[in-house]
C-alpha positions as MATLAB code, in Angstrom:
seq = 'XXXXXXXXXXXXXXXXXXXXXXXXXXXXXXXXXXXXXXXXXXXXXXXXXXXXXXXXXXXXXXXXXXXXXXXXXXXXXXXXXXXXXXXXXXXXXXXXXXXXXXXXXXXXXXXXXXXXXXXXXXXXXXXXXXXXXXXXXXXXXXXXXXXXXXXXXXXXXXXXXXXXXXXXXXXXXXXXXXXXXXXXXXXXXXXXXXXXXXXXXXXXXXXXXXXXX';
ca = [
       0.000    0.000    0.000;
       2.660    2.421    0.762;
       4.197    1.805   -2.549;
       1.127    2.357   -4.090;
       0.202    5.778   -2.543;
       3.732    6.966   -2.916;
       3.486    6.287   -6.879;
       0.184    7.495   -7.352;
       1.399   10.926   -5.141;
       4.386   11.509   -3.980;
       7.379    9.137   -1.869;
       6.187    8.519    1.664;
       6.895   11.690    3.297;
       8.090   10.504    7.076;
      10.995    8.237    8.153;
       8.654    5.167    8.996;
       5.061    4.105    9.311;
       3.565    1.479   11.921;
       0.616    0.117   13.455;
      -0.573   -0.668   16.899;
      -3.229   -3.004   17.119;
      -6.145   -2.403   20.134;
      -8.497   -4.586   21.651;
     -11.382   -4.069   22.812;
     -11.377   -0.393   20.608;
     -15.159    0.382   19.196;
     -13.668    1.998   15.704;
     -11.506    0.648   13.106;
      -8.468    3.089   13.481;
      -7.234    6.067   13.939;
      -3.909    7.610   12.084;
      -1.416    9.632   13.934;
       2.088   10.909   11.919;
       3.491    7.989   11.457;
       1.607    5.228   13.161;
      -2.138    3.972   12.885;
      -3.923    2.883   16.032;
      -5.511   -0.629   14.103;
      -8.753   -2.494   15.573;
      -7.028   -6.040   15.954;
      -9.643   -7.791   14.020;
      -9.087   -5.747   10.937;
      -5.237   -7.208   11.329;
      -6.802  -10.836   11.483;
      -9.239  -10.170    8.924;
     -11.741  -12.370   10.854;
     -14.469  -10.169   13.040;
     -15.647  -10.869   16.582;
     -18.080  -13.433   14.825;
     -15.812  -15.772   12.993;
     -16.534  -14.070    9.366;
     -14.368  -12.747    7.294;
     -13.808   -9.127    7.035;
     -10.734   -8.854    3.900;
     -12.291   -5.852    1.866;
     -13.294   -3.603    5.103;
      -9.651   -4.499    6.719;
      -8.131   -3.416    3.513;
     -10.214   -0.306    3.414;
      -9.702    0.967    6.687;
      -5.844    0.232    6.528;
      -5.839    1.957    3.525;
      -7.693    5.173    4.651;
      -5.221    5.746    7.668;
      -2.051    5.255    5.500;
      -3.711    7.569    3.046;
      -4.311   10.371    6.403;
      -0.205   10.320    6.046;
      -0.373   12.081    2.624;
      -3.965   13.753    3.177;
      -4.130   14.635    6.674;
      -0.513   14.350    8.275;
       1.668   15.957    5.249;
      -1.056   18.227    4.123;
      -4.076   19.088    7.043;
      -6.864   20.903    6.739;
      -7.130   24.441    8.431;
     -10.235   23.921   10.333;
     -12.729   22.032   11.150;
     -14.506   23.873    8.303;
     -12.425   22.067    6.238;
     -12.319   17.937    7.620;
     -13.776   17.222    4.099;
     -10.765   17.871    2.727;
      -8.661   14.985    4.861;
     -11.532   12.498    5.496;
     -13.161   12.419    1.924;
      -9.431   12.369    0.054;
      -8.767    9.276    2.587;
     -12.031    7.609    1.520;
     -11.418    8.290   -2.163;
      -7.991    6.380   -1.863;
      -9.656    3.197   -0.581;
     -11.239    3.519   -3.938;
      -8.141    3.630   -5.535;
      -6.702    0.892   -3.829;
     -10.379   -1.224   -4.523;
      -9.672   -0.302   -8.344;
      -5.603   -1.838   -8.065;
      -6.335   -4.690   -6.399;
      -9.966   -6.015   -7.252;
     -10.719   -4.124  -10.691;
     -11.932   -1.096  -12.226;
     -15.369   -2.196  -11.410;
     -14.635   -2.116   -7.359;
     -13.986    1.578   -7.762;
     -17.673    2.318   -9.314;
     -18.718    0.118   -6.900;
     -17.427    1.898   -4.042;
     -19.162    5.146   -4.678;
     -22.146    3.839   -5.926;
     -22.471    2.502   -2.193;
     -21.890    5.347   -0.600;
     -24.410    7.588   -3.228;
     -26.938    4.833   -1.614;
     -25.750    5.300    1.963;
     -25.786    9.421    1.760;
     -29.252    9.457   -0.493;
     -31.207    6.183    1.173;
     -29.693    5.678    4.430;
     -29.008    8.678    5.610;
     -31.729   11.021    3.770;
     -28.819   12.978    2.351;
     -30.592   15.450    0.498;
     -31.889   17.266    3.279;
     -28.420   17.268    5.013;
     -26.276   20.557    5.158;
     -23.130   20.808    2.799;
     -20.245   19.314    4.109;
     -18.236   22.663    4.917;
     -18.795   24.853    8.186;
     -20.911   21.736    9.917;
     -21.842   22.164   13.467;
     -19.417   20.566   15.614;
     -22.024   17.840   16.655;
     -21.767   17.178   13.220;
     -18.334   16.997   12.365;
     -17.424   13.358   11.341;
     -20.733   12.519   10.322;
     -20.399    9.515    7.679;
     -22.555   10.745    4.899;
     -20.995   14.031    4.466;
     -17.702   14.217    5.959;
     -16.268   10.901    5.032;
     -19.085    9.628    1.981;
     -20.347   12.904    0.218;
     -16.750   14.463    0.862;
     -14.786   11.490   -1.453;
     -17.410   12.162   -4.039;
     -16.068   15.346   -4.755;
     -12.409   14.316   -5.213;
     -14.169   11.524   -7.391;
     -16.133   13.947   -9.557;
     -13.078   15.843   -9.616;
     -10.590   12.816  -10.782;
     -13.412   11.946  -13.293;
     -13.843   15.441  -14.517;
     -10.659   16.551  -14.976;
      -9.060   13.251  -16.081;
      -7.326   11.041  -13.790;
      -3.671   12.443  -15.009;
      -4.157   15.730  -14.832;
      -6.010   15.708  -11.485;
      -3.737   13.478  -10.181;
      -0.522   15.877  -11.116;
      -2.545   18.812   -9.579;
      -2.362   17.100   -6.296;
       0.863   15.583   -5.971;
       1.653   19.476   -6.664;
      -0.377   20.474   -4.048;
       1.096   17.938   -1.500;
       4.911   19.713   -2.595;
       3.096   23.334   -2.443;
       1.449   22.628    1.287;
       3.938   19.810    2.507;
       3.691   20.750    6.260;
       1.419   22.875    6.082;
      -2.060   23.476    6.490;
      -4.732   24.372    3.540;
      -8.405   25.701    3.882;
     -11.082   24.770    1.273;
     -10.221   27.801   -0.669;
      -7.015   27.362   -0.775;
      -7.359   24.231   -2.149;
      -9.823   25.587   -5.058;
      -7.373   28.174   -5.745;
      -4.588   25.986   -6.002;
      -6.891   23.439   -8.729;
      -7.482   26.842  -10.431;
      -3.625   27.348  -10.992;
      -2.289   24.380  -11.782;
      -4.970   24.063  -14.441;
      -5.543   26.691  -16.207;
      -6.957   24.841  -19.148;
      -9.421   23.538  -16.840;
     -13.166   23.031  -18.779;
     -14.500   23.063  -14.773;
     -15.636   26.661  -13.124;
     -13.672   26.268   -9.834;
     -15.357   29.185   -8.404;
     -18.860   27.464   -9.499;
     -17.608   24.215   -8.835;
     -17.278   25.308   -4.929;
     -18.987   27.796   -4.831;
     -16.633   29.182   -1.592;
     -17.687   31.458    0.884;
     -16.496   32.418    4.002;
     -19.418   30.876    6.036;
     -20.987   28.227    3.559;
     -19.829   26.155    0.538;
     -23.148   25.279   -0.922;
     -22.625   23.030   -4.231;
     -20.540   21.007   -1.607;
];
């Protein structure tokens, strides 16, 4: 996995990368620089049942190596902003769905979560996913779900290449530092100047609401 992120971004960006295991822990993981917290079933690919659990294990141990590019390397601002760490991380289990299963696992993937965010959840009369009340701020339709579907309309837009270049740019450009949601708009805006996508219309940013998102 690590080989894969670093060619489809850039090289790993810390000295090492590890993974404590925890049990009992009620989520799957959580990334720190440099080391994941793990739920020890998703190690053992067998759940507390007896059944196997491969393709969620392999999700959630890709979405905290991913926080080390999107996340740790680059962070969001504010919490305005979580969409930015949580719903790149989600898009990269995608990515790593599509590499190891098949193109078809990776229109799969967000086909699921359209059906979690529209059926499940009742997404349509959610707020956008920018400037949510902090009771609201890792809620699974919109931070993690509706927030990987606009890196994915993004990477489909644009062209997987060229979308792809603009963020290993933007991981060199913000390396260490921190990015809000405009700055990451701006930055798309830049690096593609050929661009047949409105940025501004695409986000739609304002100060206190991003509505299209």
């Amino acid at each position: 996995m690590i080989k894969f992120m670093s060619e489809k971004f850039i090289e790993y960006p810390f000295e090492k990368y590890g993974m404590v295991t925890i049990q009992p822990f009620s989520y799957g993981g959580m990334e720190h620089q440099t080391i994941t917290a793990l739920n020890r079933l998703y190690l053992k690919n067998i759940d507390r049942y007896g059944r196997n659990i491969e393709f969620p294990s392999q999700n959630v141990i890709m979405h905290e190596l991913a926080h080390q590019w999107i996340g740790d390397l680059v962070t969001c601002a504010t919490w305005n902003d979580l969409w930015i760490n949580e719903g790149g991380a989600v898009w990269c289990e995608s990515l790593w769905q599509e590499h190891k299963y098949g193109e078809m696992y990776y229109e799969w993937s967000f086909l699921g979560r359209r059906d979690f965010y529209l059926y499940y959840d009742d997404g349509i009369e959610l707020p956008p996913i920018y400037g949510l009340p902090i009771e609201d701020v890792f809620n699974t339709s919109l931070v993690y779900f509706k927030s990987s579907w606009v890196y994915h309309m993004l990477y489909a837009a644009l062209g997987h290449d060229k979308f792809l270049n603009a963020m290993r740019g933007l991981m060199k450009e913000y390396g260490n530092k921190s990015l809000d949601t405009k700055n990451f708009s701006d930055y798309l805006k830049k690096s593609i100047p050929d661009s047949k996508i409105d940025f501004d219309t695409f986000f739609e940013y304002h100060p206190k609401m991003c509505q299209s998102i």
